[in-house]
Amino acid sequence: MQVVETLDLSRYYGKWYEYARFPNRFEKDCINVTAEYAPRSDGKVQVINTCDKDSGSRGIDKIEGQASVVAPGKLSVTFVPWLPFAKGDYWVLYVEPDYSMAVVGEPKGKTGWILSRKPTLDAARRDRALAVLVANGYDISQLYYVPQR
């Protein structure tokens, strides 16, 4: 898995829209998915993920967690910090130079996301994101394009 050589967290912080994802148990039936990242006073990254269920109840599914940088482009994320084994890899495979789009994956190549600063992506950015996923061994036929309202 090829990750970015450098990740400027100060530019990565903020709100991201989930443009596409690979199926995972945590986001079953989720649409209008967003992720927000912010610095914490302890040096970790605050993570807030929200989604609507297909029923349309905004904000019902919201989870807060934290991430730690373990290497350039590689973070470890947990939503239950009191359980040391409940961490997941969050590897930034690509980020646009202007930090408008990012591709995130993990070492097994099973889960991954295309994130955008806007609810939609233009064709050129989408194609770059798909190429990154393919280059890292992902089967893009399994991607779910997340409805955003």
Coordinates of C-alpha atoms in Angstrom, one line a residue:
M1 CA 0.0 0.0 0.0
Q2 CA 1.5 3.3 -1.1
V3 CA 0.7 6.2 1.3
V4 CA 1.5 9.9 0.9
E5 CA 5.0 10.9 1.8
T6 CA 3.8 13.9 3.9
L7 CA 0.4 14.8 5.3
D8 CA -0.1 18.4 6.5
L9 CA -2.7 17.8 9.2
S10 CA -3.4 21.5 9.5
R11 CA -4.7 21.4 5.9
Y12 CA -6.4 18.0 6.4
Y13 CA -8.4 19.2 9.4
G14 CA -12.0 20.2 8.7
K15 CA -15.1 18.7 7.2
W16 CA -15.0 16.0 4.5
Y17 CA -17.8 14.5 2.5
E18 CA -17.7 10.8 1.8
Y19 CA -18.0 10.6 -1.9
A20 CA -17.5 6.8 -2.1
R21 CA -16.6 3.9 0.1
F22 CA -16.1 0.2 0.1
P23 CA -18.8 -1.7 2.0
N24 CA -18.1 -2.0 5.8
R25 CA -20.2 -2.9 8.8
F26 CA -19.9 0.5 10.4
E27 CA -21.7 2.4 7.7
K28 CA -24.5 0.0 6.9
D29 CA -27.4 2.0 5.2
C30 CA -25.5 5.3 5.7
I31 CA -26.0 8.2 3.3
N32 CA -25.0 11.9 3.7
V33 CA -21.8 10.8 5.4
T34 CA -19.3 13.4 6.7
A35 CA -16.1 13.2 8.7
E36 CA -14.7 16.1 10.6
Y37 CA -11.1 16.2 11.9
A38 CA -9.7 18.7 14.4
P39 CA -6.6 19.0 16.5
R40 CA -6.8 17.9 20.2
S41 CA -4.9 19.5 23.0
D42 CA -3.0 16.2 23.6
G43 CA -1.7 16.1 20.1
K44 CA -4.1 13.6 18.8
V45 CA -6.8 14.2 16.1
Q46 CA -10.5 14.4 17.0
V47 CA -12.7 12.4 14.6
I48 CA -16.4 13.0 14.3
N49 CA -18.3 10.9 11.8
T50 CA -22.0 11.5 11.0
C51 CA -24.5 9.9 8.7
D52 CA -28.2 9.7 7.9
K53 CA -29.8 6.3 7.7
D54 CA -32.0 5.7 4.7
S55 CA -34.9 6.8 6.9
G56 CA -33.5 10.4 6.8
S57 CA -33.0 11.0 10.5
R58 CA -30.0 13.5 10.4
G59 CA -27.5 13.2 13.2
I60 CA -28.9 10.0 14.7
D61 CA -25.7 8.2 13.7
K62 CA -22.8 10.2 15.1
I63 CA -19.7 8.8 16.5
E64 CA -16.7 10.5 18.0
G65 CA -13.2 9.1 18.1
Q66 CA -9.5 9.9 18.1
A67 CA -6.6 9.3 15.8
S68 CA -2.9 9.2 16.4
V69 CA -0.2 9.7 13.7
V70 CA 2.0 6.5 13.6
A71 CA 4.0 7.4 10.5
P72 CA 3.8 9.9 7.6
G73 CA 0.4 9.4 6.0
K74 CA -0.5 6.6 8.5
L75 CA -2.9 7.1 11.4
S76 CA -4.4 4.8 13.9
V77 CA -8.1 5.5 14.7
T78 CA -10.2 4.3 17.6
F79 CA -13.8 5.1 18.6
V80 CA -13.4 3.2 21.9
P81 CA -10.1 4.4 23.3
W82 CA -10.3 2.4 26.5
L83 CA -9.9 -0.8 24.4
P84 CA -6.4 -1.0 23.1
F85 CA -7.1 -3.6 20.5
A86 CA -10.0 -1.7 19.0
K87 CA -8.0 0.4 16.6
G88 CA -8.1 0.7 12.9
D89 CA -5.6 1.7 10.3
Y90 CA -6.3 5.0 8.4
W91 CA -3.8 5.4 5.7
V92 CA -3.9 8.4 3.4
L93 CA -3.1 7.0 0.0
Y94 CA -3.5 10.3 -1.9
V95 CA -4.4 13.9 -1.3
E96 CA -4.9 16.6 -3.9
P97 CA -2.3 19.4 -3.7
D98 CA -5.1 21.8 -2.6
Y99 CA -6.5 19.2 -0.1
S100 CA -9.8 19.2 -1.9
M101 CA -10.0 15.4 -2.3
A102 CA -8.3 12.5 -0.5
V103 CA -8.2 8.7 -0.9
V104 CA -8.0 6.7 2.3
G105 CA -7.4 3.0 2.8
E106 CA -5.9 0.3 5.0
P107 CA -3.2 -2.3 4.6
K108 CA -5.5 -5.2 3.7
G109 CA -7.1 -3.3 0.8
K110 CA -10.6 -4.1 1.9
T111 CA -12.0 -0.9 3.3
G112 CA -11.4 2.5 1.8
W113 CA -12.9 5.9 1.1
I114 CA -12.9 8.7 -1.4
L115 CA -13.3 12.0 0.5
S116 CA -14.1 15.4 -0.9
R117 CA -14.4 18.9 0.6
K118 CA -17.7 19.2 -1.4
P119 CA -20.6 16.8 -1.7
T120 CA -19.6 16.1 -5.3
L121 CA -16.4 15.4 -7.2
D122 CA -15.6 16.5 -10.8
A123 CA -14.7 13.8 -13.3
A124 CA -11.0 14.5 -13.2
R125 CA -10.7 14.2 -9.4
R126 CA -12.9 11.1 -9.4
D127 CA -10.7 9.5 -12.1
R128 CA -7.5 10.3 -10.1
A129 CA -9.1 8.7 -7.0
L130 CA -10.1 5.6 -8.8
A131 CA -6.6 5.2 -10.3
V132 CA -5.1 5.4 -6.8
L133 CA -7.4 2.7 -5.5
V134 CA -6.6 0.4 -8.5
A135 CA -2.9 1.0 -8.1
N136 CA -3.2 -0.1 -4.5
G137 CA -5.0 -3.3 -5.4
Y138 CA -8.6 -2.3 -4.7
D139 CA -11.5 -3.7 -6.7
I140 CA -13.3 -0.5 -7.6
S141 CA -16.3 -2.5 -8.9
Q142 CA -17.2 -2.9 -5.1
L143 CA -17.3 0.9 -4.5
Y144 CA -20.5 2.4 -3.2
Y145 CA -21.1 6.0 -4.3
V146 CA -22.6 7.7 -1.3
P147 CA -25.7 9.9 -1.9
Q148 CA -25.2 13.4 -0.5
R149 CA -28.1 15.8 -0.2

